[in-house]
Coordinates of C-alpha atoms in Angstrom, one line a residue:
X1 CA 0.0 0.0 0.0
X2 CA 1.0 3.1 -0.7
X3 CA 0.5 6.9 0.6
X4 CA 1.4 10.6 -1.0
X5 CA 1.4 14.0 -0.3
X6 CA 3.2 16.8 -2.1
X7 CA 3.4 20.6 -1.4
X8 CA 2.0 21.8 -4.9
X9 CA -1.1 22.8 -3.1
X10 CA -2.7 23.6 0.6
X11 CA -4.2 20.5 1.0
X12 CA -0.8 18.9 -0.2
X13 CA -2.2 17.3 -3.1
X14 CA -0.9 16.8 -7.0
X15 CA -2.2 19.7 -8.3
X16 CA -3.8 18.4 -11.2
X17 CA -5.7 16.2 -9.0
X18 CA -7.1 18.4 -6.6
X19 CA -8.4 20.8 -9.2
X20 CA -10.3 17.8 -11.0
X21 CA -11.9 17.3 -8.0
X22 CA -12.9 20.8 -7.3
X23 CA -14.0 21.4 -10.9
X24 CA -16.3 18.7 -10.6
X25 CA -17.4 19.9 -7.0
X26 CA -18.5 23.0 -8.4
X27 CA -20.6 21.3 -11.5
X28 CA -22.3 19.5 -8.7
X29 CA -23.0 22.8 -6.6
X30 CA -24.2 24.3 -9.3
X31 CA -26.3 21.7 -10.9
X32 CA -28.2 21.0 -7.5
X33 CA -28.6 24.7 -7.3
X34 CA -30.6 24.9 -11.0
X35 CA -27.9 27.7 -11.7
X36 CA -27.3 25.0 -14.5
X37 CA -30.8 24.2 -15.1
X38 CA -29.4 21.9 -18.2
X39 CA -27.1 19.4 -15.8
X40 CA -27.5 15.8 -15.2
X41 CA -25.4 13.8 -12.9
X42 CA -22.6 12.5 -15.2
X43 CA -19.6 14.5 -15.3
X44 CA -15.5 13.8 -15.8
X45 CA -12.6 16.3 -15.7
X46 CA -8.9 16.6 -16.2
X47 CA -6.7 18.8 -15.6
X48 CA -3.3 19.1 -17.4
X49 CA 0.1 20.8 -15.8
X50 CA 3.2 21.6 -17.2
X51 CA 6.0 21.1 -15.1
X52 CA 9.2 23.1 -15.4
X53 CA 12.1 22.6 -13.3
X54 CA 10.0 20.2 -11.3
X55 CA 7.7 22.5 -10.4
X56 CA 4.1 23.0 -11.6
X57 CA 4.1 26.1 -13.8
X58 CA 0.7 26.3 -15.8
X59 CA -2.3 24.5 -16.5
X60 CA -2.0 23.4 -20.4
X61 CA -5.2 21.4 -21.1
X62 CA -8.6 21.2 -19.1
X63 CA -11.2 18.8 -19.9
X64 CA -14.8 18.5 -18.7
X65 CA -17.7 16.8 -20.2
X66 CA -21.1 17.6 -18.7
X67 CA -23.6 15.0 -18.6
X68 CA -27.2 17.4 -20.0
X69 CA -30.7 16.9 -21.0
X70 CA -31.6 16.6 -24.6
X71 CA -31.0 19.7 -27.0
X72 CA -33.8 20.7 -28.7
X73 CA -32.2 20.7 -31.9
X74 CA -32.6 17.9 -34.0
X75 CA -29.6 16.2 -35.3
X76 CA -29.8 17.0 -38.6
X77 CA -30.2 20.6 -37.8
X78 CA -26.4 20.9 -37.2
X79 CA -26.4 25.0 -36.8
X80 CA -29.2 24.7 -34.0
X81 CA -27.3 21.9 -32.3
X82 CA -24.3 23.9 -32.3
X83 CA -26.2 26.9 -30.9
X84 CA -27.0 25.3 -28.2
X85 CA -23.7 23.0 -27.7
X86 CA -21.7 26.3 -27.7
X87 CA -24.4 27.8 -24.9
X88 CA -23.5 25.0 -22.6
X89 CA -19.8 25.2 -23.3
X90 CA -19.8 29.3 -22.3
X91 CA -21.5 28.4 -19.3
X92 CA -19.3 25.7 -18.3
X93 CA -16.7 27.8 -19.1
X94 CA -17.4 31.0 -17.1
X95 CA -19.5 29.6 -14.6
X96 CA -16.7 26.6 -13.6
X97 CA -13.6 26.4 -15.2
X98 CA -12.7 30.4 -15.1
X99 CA -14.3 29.9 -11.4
X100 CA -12.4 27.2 -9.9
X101 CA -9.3 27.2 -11.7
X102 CA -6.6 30.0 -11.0
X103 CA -6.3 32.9 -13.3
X104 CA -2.4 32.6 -13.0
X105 CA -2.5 28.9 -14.4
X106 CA -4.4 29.8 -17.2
X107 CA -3.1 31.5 -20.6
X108 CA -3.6 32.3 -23.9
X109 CA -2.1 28.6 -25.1
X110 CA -4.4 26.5 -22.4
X111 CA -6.8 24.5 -24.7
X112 CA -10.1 24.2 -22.8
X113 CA -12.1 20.8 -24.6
X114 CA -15.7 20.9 -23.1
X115 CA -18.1 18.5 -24.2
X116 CA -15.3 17.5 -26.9
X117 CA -17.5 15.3 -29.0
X118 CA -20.5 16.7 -28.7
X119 CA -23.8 15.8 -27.1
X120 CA -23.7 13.5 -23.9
X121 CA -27.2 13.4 -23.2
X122 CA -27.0 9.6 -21.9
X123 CA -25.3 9.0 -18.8
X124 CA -24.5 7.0 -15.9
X125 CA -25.1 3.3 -15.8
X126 CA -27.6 3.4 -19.0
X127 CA -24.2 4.8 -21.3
X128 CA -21.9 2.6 -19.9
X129 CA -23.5 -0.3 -18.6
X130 CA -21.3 -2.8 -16.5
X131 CA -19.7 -3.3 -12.9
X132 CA -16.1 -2.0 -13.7
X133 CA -15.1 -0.9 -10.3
X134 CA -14.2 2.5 -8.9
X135 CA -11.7 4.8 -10.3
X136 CA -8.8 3.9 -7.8
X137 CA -5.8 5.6 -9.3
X138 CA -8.6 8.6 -9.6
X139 CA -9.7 7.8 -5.4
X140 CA -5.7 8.4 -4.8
X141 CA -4.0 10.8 -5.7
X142 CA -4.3 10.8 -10.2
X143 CA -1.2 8.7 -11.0
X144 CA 1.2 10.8 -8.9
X145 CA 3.0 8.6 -6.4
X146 CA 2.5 4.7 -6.7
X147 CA -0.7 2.6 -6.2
X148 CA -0.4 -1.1 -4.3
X149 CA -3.7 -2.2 -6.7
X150 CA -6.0 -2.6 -3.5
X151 CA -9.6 -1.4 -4.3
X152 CA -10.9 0.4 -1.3
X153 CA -15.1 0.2 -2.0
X154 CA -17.0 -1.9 -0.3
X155 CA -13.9 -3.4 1.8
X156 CA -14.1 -2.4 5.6
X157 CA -11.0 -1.1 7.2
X158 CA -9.8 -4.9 8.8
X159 CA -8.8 -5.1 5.0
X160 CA -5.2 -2.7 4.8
X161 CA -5.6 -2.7 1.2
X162 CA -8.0 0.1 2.5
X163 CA -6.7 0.9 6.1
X164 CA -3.2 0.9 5.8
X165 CA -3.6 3.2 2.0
X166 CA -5.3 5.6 4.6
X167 CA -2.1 5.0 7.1
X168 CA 0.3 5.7 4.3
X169 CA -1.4 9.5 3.2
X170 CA -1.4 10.1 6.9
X171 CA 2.0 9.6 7.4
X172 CA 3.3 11.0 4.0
X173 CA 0.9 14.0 4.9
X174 CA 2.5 14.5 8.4
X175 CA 5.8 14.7 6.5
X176 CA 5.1 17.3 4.1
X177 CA 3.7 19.3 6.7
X178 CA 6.6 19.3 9.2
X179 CA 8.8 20.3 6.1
X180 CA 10.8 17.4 5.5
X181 CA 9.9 16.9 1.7
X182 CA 8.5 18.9 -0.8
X183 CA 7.1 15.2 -2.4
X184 CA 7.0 12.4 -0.3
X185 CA 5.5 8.3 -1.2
X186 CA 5.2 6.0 1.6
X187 CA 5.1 2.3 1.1
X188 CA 4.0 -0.4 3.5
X189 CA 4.0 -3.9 3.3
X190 CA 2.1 -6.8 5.6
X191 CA 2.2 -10.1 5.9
X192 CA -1.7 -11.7 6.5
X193 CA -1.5 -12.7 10.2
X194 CA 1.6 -10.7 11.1
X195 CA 0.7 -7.1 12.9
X196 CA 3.7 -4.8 12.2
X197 CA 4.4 -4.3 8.9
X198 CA 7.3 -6.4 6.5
X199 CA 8.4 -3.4 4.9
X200 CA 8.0 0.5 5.6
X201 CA 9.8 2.7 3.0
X202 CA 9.8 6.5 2.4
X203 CA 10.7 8.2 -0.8
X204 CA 11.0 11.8 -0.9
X205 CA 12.2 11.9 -4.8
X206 CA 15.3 14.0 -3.9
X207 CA 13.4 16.6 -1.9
X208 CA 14.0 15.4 1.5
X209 CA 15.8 17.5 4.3
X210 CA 16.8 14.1 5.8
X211 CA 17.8 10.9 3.8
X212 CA 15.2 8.8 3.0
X213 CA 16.7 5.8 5.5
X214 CA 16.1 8.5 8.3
X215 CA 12.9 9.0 7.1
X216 CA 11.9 5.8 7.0
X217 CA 13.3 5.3 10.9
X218 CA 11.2 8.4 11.9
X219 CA 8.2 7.0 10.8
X220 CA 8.8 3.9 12.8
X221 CA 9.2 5.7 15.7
X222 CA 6.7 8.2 15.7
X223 CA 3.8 6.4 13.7
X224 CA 2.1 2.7 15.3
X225 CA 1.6 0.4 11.9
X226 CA 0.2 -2.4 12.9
X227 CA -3.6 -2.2 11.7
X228 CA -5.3 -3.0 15.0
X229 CA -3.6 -0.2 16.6
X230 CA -3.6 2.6 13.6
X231 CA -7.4 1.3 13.0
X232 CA -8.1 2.8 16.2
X233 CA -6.3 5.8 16.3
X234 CA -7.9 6.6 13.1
X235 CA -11.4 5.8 14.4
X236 CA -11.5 3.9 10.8
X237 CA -14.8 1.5 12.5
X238 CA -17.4 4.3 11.8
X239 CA -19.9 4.5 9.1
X240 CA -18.1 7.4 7.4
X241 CA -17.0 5.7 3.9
X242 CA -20.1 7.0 2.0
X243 CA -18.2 10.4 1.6
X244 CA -15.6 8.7 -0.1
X245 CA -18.1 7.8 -3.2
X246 CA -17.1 11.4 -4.8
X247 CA -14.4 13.5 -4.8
X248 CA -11.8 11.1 -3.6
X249 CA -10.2 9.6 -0.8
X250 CA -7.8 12.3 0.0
X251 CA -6.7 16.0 0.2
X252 CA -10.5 16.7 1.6
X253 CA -10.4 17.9 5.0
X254 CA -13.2 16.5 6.2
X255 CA -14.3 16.2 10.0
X256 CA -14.7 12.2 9.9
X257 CA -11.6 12.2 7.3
X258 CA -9.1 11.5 10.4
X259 CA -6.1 10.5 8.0
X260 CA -5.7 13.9 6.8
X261 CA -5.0 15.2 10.4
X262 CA -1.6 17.2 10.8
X263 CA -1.1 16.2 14.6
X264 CA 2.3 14.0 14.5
X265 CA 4.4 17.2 12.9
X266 CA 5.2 18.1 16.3
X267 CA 6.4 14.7 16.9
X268 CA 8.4 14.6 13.4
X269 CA 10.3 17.4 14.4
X270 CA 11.0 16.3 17.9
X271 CA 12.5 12.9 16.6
X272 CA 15.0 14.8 14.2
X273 CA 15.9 17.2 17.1
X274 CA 16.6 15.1 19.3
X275 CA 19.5 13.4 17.3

């Protein structure tokens, strides 16, 4: 199992992550609030950054496709179709993406694709019918970091593919927040049966204040991994997981969302000065 957290924004999440989620946050407020009197449940985004020098510098393609009701245009009656296409794309556009999204990011060479091919009028289960599974690179943290493979739906926490995935962000989180990495992946490993872990690894990517071995023994120190004990502290045996069915797992500061609590950074930065 693996956890992440990085310092490209305040929640210390990937970037390009977090403003996926809040894009699609904002559709949702919107929709339920019949300022977009046209929008049905569906809806995906992406969000493109450009690194430079290993730092996000600009946002250099957005994508959102809004789920809507039927256009009124026929569709042979291409000009009255794209009438009302391009109505829903300015709307998406001001109301959302020129919202959420930070003015800064944005330039002249962004390419914005909204509703890219067209109408999406059937959504949810009826378009795409089919148990697939949830999204879990798109519950984590969008491809930045690693993923063990470990669905977390409809498991309860004695599972660590979903426990011990919350563990990790905690700890990585901790770490990024007591300034010790500007990027940091934590891996853990168990054995079925066995209560401390087989393997706890940290990987800052070169951005560490401390080596990654001293990391590592930090973490061992400061954090209790074995799942009986970190279940607890975690309060991870409440009926809380329906939250998680939107939006993500992490970078949500949630009150029920213990894992994304900053309360061992004190306790980092004791370990390292005490050496």
């Amino acid at each position: 199992m693996f956890g992440y957290a990085c310092d490209e924004t305040d929640v210390l999440m990937p970037m390009s992550l977090h403003y996926s989620h809040l894009l699609l946050e904002k559709y949702a407020e919107l929709r339920k609030s019949g300022d977009l009197d046209w929008a049905y449940p569906d809806a995906k985004s992406q969000v493109t950054i450009q690194y430079i020098d290993g730092k996000p510098a600009r946002i250099s393609a957005v994508v959102l496709s809004a789920h809507h009701a039927k256009l009124t245009a026929s569709r042979e009656d291409s000009a009255a179709e794209k009438v009302e296409m391009d109505a829903i794309r300015a709307e998406v556009k001001a109301k959302i993406i020129h919202t959420v999204l930070p003015a800064e990011l944005l330039d002249s060479d962004t390419k914005i694709h909204i509703n890219p091919t067209g109408r999406f009028e059937t959504g949810g289960p009826v378009g795409d019918a089919g148990l697939t599974g949830r999204k879990i690179i798109v519950d984590t943290y969008g491809g930045h970091g690693a993923h063990g493979g470990g669905a977390f739906s409809g498991k309860d926490p004695s599972k660590v593919d979903r426990s011990a995935a919350y563990l990790g962000r905690y700890i990585a989180k901790n770490l990024v927040a007591a300034g010790m990495a500007k990027r940091c992946l934590v891996q853990l490993a168990y054995a079925i049966g066995v209560a401390k872990p087989v393997s706890v690894m940290v990987d800052t990517d070169g951005t560490g204040t401390h080596s990654d071995e001293a990391l590592s023994a930090c973490v061992e120190k400061v954090f209790d991994s074995r799942p009986g004990v970190f279940t607890s502290q975690l309060k991870l045996n409440r009926p809380i997981y329906k939250q998680t069915a939107a939006y993500g797992h992490f970078g949500r500061e949630l009150a029920d969302f213990t894992w994304e609590r900053t309360d061992k950074v004190d306790a980092i930065k004791a370990f390292f000065a005490g050496q």
